Short mmCIF file of C-alpha atoms and ligand atoms in Angstrom, two decimals:
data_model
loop_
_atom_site.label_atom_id
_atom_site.label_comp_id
_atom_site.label_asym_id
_atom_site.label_seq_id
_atom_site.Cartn_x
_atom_site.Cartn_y
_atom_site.Cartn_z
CA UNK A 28 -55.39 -31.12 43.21
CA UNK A 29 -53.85 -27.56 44.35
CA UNK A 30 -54.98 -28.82 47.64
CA UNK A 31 -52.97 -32.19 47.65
CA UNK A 32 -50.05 -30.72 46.30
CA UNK A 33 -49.40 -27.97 49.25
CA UNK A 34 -46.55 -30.49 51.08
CA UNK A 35 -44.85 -29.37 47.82
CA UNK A 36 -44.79 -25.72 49.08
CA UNK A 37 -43.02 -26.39 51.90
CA UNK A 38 -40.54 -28.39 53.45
CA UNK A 39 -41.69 -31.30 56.54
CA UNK A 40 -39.15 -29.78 59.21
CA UNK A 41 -39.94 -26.19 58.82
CA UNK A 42 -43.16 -24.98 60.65
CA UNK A 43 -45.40 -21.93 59.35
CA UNK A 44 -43.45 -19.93 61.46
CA UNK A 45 -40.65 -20.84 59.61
CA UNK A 46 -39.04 -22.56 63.35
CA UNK A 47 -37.30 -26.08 62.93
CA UNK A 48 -39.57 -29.14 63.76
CA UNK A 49 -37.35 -31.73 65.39
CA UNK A 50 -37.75 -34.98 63.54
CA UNK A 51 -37.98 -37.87 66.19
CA UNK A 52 -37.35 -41.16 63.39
CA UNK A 53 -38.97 -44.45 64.27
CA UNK A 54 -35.66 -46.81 64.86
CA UNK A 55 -36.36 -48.57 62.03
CA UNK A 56 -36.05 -52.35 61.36
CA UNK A 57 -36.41 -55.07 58.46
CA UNK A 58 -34.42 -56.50 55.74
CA UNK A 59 -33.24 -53.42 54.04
CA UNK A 60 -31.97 -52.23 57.30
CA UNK A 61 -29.86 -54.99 58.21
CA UNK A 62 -28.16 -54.58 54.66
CA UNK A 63 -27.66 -51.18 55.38
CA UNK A 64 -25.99 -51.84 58.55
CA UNK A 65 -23.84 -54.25 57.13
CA UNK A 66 -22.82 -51.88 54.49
CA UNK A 67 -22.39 -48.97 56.55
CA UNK A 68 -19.96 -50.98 58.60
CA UNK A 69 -18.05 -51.83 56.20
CA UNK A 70 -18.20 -48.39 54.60
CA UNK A 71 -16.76 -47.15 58.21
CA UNK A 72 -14.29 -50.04 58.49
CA UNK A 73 -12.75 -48.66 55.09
CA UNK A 74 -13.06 -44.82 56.11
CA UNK A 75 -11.28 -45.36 58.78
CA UNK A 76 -8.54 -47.38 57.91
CA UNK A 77 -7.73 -45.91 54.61
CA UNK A 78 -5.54 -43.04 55.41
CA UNK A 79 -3.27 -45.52 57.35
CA UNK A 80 -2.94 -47.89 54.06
CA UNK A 81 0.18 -47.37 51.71
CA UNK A 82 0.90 -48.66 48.66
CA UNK A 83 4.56 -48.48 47.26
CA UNK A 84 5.09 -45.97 50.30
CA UNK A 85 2.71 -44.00 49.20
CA UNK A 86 -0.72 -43.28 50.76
CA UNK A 87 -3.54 -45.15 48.88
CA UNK A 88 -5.50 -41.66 49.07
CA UNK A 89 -4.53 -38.22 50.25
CA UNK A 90 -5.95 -34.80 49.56
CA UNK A 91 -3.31 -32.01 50.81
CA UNK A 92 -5.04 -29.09 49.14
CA UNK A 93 -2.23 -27.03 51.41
CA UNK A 94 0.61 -28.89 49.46
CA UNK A 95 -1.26 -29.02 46.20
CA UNK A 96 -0.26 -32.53 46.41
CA UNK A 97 -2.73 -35.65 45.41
CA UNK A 98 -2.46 -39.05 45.89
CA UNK A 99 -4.57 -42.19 44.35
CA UNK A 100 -3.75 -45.58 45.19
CA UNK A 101 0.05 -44.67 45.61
CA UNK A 102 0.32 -42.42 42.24
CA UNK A 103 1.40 -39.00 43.14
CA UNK A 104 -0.81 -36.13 41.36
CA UNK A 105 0.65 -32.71 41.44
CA UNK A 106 -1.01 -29.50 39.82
CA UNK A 107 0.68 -30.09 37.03
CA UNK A 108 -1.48 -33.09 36.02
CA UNK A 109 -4.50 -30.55 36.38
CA UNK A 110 -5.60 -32.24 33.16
CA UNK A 111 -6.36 -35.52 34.57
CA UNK A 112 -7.99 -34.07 37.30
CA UNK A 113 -10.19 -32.15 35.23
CA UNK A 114 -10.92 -35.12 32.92
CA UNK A 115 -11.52 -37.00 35.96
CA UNK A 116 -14.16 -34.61 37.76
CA UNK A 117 -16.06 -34.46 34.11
CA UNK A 118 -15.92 -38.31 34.24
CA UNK A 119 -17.17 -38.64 37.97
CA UNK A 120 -19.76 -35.55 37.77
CA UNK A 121 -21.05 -37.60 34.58
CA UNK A 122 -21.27 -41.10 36.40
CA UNK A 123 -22.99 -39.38 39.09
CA UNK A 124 -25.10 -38.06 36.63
CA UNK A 125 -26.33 -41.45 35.47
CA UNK A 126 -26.63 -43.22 38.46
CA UNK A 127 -28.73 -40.61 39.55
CA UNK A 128 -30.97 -41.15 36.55
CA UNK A 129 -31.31 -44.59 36.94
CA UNK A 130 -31.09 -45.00 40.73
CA UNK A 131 -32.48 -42.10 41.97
CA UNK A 132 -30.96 -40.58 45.21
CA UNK A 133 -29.90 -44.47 46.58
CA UNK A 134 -26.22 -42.98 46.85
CA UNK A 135 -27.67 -40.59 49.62
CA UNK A 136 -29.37 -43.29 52.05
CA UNK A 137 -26.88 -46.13 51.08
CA UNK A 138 -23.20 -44.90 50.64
CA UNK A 139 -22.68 -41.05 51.46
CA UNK A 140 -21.09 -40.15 54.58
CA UNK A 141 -23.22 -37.77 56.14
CA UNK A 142 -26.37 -40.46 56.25
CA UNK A 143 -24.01 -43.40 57.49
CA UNK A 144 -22.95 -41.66 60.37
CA UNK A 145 -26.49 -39.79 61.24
CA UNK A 146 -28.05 -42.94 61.48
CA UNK A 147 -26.08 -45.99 61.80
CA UNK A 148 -23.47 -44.55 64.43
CA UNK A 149 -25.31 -40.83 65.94
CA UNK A 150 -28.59 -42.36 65.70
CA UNK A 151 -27.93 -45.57 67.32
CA UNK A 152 -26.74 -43.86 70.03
CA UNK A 153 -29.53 -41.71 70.39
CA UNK A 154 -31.50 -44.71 70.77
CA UNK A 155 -29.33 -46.89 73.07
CA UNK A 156 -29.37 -44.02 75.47
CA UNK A 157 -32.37 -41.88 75.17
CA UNK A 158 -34.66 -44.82 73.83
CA UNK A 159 -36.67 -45.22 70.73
CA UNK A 160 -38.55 -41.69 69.05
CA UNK A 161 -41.52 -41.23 71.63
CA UNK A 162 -39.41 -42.06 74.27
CA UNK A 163 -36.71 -38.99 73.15
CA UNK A 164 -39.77 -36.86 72.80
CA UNK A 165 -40.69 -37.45 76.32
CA UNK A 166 -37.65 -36.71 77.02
CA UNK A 167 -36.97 -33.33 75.36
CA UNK A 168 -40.78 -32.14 76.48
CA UNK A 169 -39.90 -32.53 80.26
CA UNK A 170 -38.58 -30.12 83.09
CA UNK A 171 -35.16 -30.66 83.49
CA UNK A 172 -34.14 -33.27 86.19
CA UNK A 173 -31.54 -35.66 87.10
CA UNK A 174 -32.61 -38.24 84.38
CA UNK A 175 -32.68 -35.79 81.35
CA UNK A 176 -29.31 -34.24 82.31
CA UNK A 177 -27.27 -37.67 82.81
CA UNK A 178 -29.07 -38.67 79.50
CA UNK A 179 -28.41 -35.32 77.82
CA UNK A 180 -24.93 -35.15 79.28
CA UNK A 181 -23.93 -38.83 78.39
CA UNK A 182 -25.27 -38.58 74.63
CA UNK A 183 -23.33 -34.92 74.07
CA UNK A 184 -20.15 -36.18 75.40
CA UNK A 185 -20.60 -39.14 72.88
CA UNK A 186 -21.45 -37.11 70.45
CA UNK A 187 -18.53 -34.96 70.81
CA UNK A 188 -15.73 -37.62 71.30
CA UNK A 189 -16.72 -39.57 67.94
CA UNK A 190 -17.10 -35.97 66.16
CA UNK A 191 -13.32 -35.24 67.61
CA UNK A 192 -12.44 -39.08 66.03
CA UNK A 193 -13.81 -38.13 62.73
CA UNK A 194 -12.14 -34.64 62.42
CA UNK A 195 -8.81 -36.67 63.66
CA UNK A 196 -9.16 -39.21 60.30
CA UNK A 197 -10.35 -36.10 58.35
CA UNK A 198 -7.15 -34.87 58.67
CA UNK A 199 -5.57 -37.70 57.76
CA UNK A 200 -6.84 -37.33 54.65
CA UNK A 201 -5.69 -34.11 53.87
CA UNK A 202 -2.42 -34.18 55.34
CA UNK A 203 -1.61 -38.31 55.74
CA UNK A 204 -1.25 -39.85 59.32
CA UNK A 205 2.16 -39.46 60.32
CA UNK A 206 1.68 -35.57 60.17
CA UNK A 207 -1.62 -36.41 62.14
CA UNK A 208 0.28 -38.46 64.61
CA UNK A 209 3.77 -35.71 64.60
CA UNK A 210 0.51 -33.17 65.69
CA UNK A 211 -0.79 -35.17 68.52
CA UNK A 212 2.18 -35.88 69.65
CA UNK A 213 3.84 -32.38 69.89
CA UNK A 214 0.31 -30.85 71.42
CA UNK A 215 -1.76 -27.70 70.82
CA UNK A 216 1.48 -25.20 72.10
CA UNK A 217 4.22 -26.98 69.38
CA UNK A 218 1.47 -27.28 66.51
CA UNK A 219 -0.84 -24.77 67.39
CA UNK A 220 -2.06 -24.72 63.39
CA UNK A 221 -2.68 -28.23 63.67
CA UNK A 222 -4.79 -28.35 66.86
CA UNK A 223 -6.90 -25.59 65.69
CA UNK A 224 -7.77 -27.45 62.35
CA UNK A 225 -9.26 -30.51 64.38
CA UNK A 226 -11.01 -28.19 67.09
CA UNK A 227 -12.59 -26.68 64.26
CA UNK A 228 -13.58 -29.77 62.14
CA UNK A 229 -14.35 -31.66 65.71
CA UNK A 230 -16.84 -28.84 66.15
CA UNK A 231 -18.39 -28.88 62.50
CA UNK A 232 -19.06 -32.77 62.74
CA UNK A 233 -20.90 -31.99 66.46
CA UNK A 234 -22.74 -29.45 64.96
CA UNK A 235 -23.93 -31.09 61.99
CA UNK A 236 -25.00 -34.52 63.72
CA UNK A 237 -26.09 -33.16 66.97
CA UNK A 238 -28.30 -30.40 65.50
CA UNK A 239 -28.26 -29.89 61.88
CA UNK A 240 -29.03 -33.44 60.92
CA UNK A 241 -31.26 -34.02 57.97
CA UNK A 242 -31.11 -30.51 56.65
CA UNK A 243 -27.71 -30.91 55.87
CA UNK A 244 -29.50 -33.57 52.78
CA UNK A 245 -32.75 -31.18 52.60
CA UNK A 246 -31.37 -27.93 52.39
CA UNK A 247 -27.34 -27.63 52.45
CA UNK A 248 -26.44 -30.39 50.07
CA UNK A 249 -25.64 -29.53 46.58
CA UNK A 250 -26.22 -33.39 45.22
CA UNK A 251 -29.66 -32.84 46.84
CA UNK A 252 -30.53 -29.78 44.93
CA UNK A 253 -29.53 -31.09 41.47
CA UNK A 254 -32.36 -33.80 41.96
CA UNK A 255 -34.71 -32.26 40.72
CA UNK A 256 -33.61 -32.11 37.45
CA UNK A 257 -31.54 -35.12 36.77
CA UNK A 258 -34.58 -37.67 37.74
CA UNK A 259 -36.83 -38.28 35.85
CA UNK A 260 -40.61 -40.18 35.53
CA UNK A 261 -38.14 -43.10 34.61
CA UNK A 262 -35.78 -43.44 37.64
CA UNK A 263 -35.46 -46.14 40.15
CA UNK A 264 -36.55 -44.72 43.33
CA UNK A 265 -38.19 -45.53 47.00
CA UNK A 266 -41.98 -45.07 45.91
CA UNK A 267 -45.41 -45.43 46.97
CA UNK A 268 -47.23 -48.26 44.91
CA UNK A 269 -50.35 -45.60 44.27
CA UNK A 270 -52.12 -47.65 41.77
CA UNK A 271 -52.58 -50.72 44.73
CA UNK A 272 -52.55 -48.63 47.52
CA UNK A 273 -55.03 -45.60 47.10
CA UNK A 274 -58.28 -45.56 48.53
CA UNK A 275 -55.85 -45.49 51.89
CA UNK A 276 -58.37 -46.86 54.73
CA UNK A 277 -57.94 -48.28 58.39
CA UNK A 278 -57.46 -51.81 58.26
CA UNK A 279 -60.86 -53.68 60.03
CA UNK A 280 -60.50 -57.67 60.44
CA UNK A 281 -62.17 -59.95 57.92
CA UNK A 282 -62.65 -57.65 55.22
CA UNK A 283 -62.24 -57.50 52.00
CA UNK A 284 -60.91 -54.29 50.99
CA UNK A 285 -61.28 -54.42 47.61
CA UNK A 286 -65.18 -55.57 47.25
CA UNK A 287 -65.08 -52.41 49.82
CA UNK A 288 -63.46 -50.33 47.54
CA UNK A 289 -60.37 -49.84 49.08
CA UNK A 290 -56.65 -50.04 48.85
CA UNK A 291 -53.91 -51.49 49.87
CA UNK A 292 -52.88 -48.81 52.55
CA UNK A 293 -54.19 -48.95 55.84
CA UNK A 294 -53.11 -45.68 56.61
CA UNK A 295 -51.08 -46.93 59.64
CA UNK A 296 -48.97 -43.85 59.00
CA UNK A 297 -45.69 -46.53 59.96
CA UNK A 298 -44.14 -44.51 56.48
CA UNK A 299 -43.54 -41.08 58.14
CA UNK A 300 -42.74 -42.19 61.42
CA UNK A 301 -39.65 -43.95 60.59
CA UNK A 302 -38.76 -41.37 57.92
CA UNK A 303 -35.75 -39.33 59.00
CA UNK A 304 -36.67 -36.64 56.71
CA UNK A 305 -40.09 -36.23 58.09
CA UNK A 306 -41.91 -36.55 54.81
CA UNK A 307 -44.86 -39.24 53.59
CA UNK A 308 -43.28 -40.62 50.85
CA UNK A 309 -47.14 -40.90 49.63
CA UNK A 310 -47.38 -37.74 48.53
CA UNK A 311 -44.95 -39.43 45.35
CA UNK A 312 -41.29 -38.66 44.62
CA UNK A 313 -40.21 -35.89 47.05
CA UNK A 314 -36.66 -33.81 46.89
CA UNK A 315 -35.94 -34.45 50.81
CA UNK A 316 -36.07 -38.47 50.03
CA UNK A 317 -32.44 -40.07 50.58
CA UNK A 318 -33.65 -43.12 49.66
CA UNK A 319 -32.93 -44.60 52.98
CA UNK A 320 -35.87 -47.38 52.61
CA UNK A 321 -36.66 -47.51 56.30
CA UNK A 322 -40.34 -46.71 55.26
CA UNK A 323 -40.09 -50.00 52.84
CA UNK A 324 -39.03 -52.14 55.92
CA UNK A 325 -41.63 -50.07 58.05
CA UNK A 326 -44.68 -50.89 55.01
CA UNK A 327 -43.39 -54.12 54.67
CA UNK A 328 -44.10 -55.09 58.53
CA UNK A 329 -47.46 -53.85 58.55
CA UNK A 330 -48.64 -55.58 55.17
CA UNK A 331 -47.08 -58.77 56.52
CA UNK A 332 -49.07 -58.10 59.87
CA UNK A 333 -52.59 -57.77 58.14
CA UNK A 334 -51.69 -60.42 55.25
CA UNK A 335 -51.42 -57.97 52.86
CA UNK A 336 -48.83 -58.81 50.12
CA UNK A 337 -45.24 -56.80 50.36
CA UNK A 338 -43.63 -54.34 48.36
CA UNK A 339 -46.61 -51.33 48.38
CA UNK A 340 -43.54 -49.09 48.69
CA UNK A 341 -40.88 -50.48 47.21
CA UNK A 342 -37.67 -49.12 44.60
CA UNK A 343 -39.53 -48.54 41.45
CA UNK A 344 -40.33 -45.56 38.60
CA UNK A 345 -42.74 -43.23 38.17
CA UNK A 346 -43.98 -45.27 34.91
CA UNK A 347 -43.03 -48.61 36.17
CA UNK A 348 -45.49 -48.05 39.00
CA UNK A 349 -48.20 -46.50 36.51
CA UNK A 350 -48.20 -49.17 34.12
CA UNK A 351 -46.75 -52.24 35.96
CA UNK A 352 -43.27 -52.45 34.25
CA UNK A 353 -40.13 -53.05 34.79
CA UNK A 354 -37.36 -50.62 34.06
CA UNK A 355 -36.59 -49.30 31.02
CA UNK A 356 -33.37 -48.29 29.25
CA UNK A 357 -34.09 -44.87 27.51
CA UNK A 358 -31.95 -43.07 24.99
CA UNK A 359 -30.91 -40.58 27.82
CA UNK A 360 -29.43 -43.45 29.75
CA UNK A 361 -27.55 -45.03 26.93
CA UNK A 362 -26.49 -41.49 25.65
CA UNK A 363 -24.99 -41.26 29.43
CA UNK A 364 -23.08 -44.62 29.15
CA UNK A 365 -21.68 -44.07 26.01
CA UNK A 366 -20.06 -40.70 27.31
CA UNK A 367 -19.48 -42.13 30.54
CA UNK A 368 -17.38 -44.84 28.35
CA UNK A 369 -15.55 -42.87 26.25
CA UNK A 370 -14.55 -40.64 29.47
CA UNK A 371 -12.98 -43.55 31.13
CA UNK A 372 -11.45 -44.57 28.24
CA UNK A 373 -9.42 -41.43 28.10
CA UNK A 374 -8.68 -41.20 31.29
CA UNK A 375 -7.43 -44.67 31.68
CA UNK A 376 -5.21 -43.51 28.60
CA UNK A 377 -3.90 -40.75 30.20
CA UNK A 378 -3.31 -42.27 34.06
CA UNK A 379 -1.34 -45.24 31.82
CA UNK A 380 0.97 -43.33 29.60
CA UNK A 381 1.17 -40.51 32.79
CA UNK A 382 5.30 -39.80 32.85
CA UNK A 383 6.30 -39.50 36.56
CA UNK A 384 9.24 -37.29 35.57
CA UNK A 385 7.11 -34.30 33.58
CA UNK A 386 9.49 -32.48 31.17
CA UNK A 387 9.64 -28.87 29.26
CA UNK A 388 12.29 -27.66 26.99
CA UNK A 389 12.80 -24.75 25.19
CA UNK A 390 15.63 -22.45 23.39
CA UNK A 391 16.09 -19.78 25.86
CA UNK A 392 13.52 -16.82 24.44
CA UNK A 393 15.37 -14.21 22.10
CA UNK A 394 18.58 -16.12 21.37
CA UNK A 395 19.70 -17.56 18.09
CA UNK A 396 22.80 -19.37 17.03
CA UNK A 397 26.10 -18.72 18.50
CA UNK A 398 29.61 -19.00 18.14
CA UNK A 399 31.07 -21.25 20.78
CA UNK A 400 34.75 -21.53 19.50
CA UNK A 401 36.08 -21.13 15.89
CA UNK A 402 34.99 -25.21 15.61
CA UNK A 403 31.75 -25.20 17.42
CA UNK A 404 28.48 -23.73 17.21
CA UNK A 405 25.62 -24.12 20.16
CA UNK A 406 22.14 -23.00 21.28
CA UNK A 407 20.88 -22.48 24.48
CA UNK A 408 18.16 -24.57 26.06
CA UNK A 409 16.02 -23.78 29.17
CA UNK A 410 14.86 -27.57 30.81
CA UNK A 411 12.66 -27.76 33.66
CA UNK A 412 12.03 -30.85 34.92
CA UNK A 413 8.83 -32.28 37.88
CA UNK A 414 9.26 -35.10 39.61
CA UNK A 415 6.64 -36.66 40.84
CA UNK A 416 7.48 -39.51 42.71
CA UNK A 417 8.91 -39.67 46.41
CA UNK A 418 12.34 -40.20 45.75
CA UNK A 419 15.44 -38.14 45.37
CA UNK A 420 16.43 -38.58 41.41
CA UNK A 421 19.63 -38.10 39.98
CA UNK A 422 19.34 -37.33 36.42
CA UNK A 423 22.02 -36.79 33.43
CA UNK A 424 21.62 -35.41 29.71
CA UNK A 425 22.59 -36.77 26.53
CA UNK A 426 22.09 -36.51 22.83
CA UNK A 427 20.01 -39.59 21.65
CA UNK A 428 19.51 -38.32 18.10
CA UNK A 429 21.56 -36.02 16.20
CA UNK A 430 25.07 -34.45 16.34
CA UNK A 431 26.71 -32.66 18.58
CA UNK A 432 26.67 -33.33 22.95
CA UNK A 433 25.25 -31.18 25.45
CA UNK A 434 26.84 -29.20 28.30
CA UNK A 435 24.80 -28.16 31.34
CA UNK A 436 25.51 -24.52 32.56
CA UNK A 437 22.95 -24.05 34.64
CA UNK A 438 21.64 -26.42 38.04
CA UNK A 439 22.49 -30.22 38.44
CA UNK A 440 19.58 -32.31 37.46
CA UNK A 441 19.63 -33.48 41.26
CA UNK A 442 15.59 -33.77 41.71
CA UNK A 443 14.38 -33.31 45.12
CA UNK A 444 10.64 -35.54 45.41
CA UNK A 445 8.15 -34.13 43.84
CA UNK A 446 9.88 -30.63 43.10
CA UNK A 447 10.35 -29.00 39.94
CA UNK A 448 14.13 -28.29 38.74
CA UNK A 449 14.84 -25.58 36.61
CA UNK A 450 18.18 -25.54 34.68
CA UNK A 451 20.33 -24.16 31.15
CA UNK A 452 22.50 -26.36 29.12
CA UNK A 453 23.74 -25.89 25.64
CA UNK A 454 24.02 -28.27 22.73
CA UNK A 455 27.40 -27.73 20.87
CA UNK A 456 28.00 -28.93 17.48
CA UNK A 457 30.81 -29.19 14.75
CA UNK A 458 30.65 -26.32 12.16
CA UNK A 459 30.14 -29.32 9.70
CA UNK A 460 27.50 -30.58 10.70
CA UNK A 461 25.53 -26.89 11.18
CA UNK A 462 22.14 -26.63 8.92
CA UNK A 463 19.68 -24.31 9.31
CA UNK A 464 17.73 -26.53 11.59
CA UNK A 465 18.40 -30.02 12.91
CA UNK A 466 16.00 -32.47 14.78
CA UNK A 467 16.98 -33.61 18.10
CA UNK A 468 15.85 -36.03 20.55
CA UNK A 469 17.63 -35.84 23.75
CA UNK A 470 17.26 -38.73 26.50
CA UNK A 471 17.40 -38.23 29.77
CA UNK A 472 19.62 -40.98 31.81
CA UNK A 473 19.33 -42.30 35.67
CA UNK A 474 21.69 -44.70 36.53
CA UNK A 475 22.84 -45.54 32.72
CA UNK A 476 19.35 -46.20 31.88
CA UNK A 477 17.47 -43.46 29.17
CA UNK A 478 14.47 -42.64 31.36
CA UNK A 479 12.64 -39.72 29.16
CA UNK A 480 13.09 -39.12 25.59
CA UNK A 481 12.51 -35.04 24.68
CA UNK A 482 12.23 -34.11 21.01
CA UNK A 483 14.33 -30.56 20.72
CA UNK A 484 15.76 -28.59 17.37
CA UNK A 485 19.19 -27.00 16.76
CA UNK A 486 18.90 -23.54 14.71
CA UNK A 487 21.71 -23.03 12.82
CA UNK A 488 22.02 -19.96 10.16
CA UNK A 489 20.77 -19.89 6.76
CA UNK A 490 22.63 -21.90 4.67
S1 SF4 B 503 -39.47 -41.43 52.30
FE1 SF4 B 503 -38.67 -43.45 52.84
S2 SF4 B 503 -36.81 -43.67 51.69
FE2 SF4 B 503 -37.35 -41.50 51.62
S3 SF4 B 503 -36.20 -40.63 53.32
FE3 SF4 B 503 -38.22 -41.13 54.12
S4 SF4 B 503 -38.01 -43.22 54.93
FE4 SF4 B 503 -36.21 -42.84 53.66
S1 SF4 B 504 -46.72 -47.92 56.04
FE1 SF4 B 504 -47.67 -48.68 54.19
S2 SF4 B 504 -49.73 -49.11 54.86
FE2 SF4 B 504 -48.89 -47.81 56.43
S3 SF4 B 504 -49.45 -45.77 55.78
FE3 SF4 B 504 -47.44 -46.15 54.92
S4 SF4 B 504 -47.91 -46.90 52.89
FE4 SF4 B 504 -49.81 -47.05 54.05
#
């Protein structure tokens, strides 16, 4: 058993040396790689044309971490909604959390960026110029002449012009497309900071889909790691029907492999060669799987080709495999859902009754009462006031509930988009009315109409 279990002790693209060994995939074909494709295109299709989408002039998503500004389908978050955020990252860590459990690492072969465009746009390249795996080994193997550079050359300069595209809607991302656009426009001299940020992500993306490839999902990713312990016997995964197909054996014509004793597997080996993780997905449940299924479509082919029925490795559990049934709901998985719920519940709440003009108000620190004339007495308030939407506001003050009016003395409440004002202003009342301390709501007006309601007291002296 120690024996079968070494592949565990190391990882299929590291040699005893410790060098890299070059994985050269089978281009892979079948049912679950047409799916893919037509996933992955659409996946790209909304990649790329999502930073040039608005939605009440607002970008549907931006990320300027330089700004500190957010933006999610046209709602402005600023750092002062840090709350939602944080309730949000809980909520998302937690649903990836579950689908992992359930799902196993699907997300990885199926949606995430890095595998989409390794193998359905780098990949196919690769193949379209250099040809399919043995073919590219050839190639790599032999002397340098004419045909390896103009292959070599052509496939770099590929390479390099999509990575350049990428870094380009990257950017977008982070700082929206008309900043993108004011950068290209002006060149590197005018917007030197600008230029360097996509020469620097253009060489990243090269780098990491010219050479680093599938270590970027075995070793660098953190998602990867955390397998390990979020799946368990349980979870849906790409696996190796054992049970049916052990007693592995070369397929011979006319025989009956199981009066022969053997399995289903004919040891064709069609598993690893497509694999672009380089591992044999017989060895069971392995942490450099992404779950891409080529090596279903690949297994699927060659049982079809000796009439062998499909599905010998096919999305399935650990126990489902074991004792031929289907998946199961444990208490971990509900336990998940029902969090998972309640998060989204909350946050829902919060996103919903989110104010897009955020408030604070305060009696200035250290003052009491005081005597504004021999009629009057007043306190003084310190307001600040975010706005968080992408227009210039013009706000005034009034008493809503309670005596007395208010008198600003310090800024205009002229609000700038998404800026923060900070003023003073006083509320005044009659000596007749003064208590020792009187509830307040003040509104906030724009254009006549009460836009924010702020709940305030009025200290008056001990009567
Ligand atoms: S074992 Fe199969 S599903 Fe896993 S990475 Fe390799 S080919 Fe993809
Ligand atoms: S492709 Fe299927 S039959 Fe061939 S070695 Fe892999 S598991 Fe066995």
């Amino acid at each position: 058993m120690a024996q079968e279990e070494t592949f565990r002790d190391t990882i299929s693209t590291v040699d005893d040396k410790g060098k890299r060994i070059w994985i050269y995939p089978k281009k892979p074909k079948g049912w679950f790689y047409d799916k893919r494709k037509q996933l992955s295109y659409l996946l790209l299709l909304i990649l790329f044309g999502l930073p040039y989408l608005k939605i009440n002039g607002e970008p549907v998503v931006l990320f300027n971490v330089i700004e500190r500004k957010f933006v999610f389908f046209g709602q402005i978050f600023l750092p002062q909604d840090l709350y939602i955020f944080a309730i949000a990252m809980i909520t998302f860590i937690i649903f990836i959390a579950l689908f992992t459990i359930v799902f196993g690492r699907l997300f990885c072969g199926w949606v995430c960026p890095q595998t989409i465009f390794m193998e359905m746009v780098f990949r196919r390249i690769e193949y379209w110029i250099e040809g399919d795996w043995t073919h590219q080994k050839k190639l790599n193997n032999q002397k340098w002449n004419a045909e390896k550079i103009r292959k070599k050359s052509i496939k770099h300069v590929l390479f390099w012009l999509i990575s350049f595209f990428i870094a380009n809607t990257f950017l977008a991302y982070i700082i929206g497309y008309e900043q993108l656009f004011e950068i290209i426009q002006k060149g590197p001299f005018k917007s030197f900071g600008g230029f360097i940020a996509i020469v620097i992500f253009t060489f990243v993306f090269y780098g990491v889909f010219a050479f680093m490839r599938e270590q970027v999902c075995t070793t660098v990713c953190p998602y990867g790691r955390l397998q390990g312990v979020l799946l368990d016997e349980n979870s849906l995964a790409v696996a190796y029907d054992s049970v049916r197909g052990e007693g592995r054996a070369k397929f011979k014509k006319n025989e009956d492999r199981a009066s022969a004793g053997k399995g289903d597997c004919i040891d064709c080996r069609q598993c690893i060669h497509v694999c672009p993780t380089g591992i044999d997905i017989r060895n069971g449940t392995q942490l450099e799987c992404v779950n891409c299924t080529a090596c279903i479509d690949a297994c699927d082919s060659m049982m079809e080709a000796v009439d062998l029925p499909k599905g010998l490795i096919k999305i399935a559990s650990e126990e489902g495999i074991k004792h031929n049934q289907p998946f199961i709901w444990t208490t971990r998985i509900k336990v998940y859902v029902g969090i998972l719920l309640v998060l989204m519940g909350l946050l829902t709440t919060m996103i919903i009754t989110r104010s897009n003009l955020e408030t604070n108000i305060s009696r200035t620190r250290g003052t009491l009462f005081q005597k504004y004339d021999d009629e009057h007495f007043s306190n003084i308030y310190d307001l600040t006031i975010t706005n968080k939407t992408s227009q210039v506001r013009d706000l005034q003050i009034k008493i809503l509930e309670g005596p007395g009016k208010v008198e600003l003395i310090g800024k205009e409440l002229h609000l700038i988009e998404q800026a923060e004002v900070k003023t003073k202003f006083l509320i005044i009342i009659d000596k007749d009315d003064l208590e020792s301390n009187i509830e307040m709501v003040i509104g906030l007006y724009e254009n006549g109409e009460l836009v924010k309601k702020i709940n305030t007291s009025f200290l008056g002296p001990n009567i």
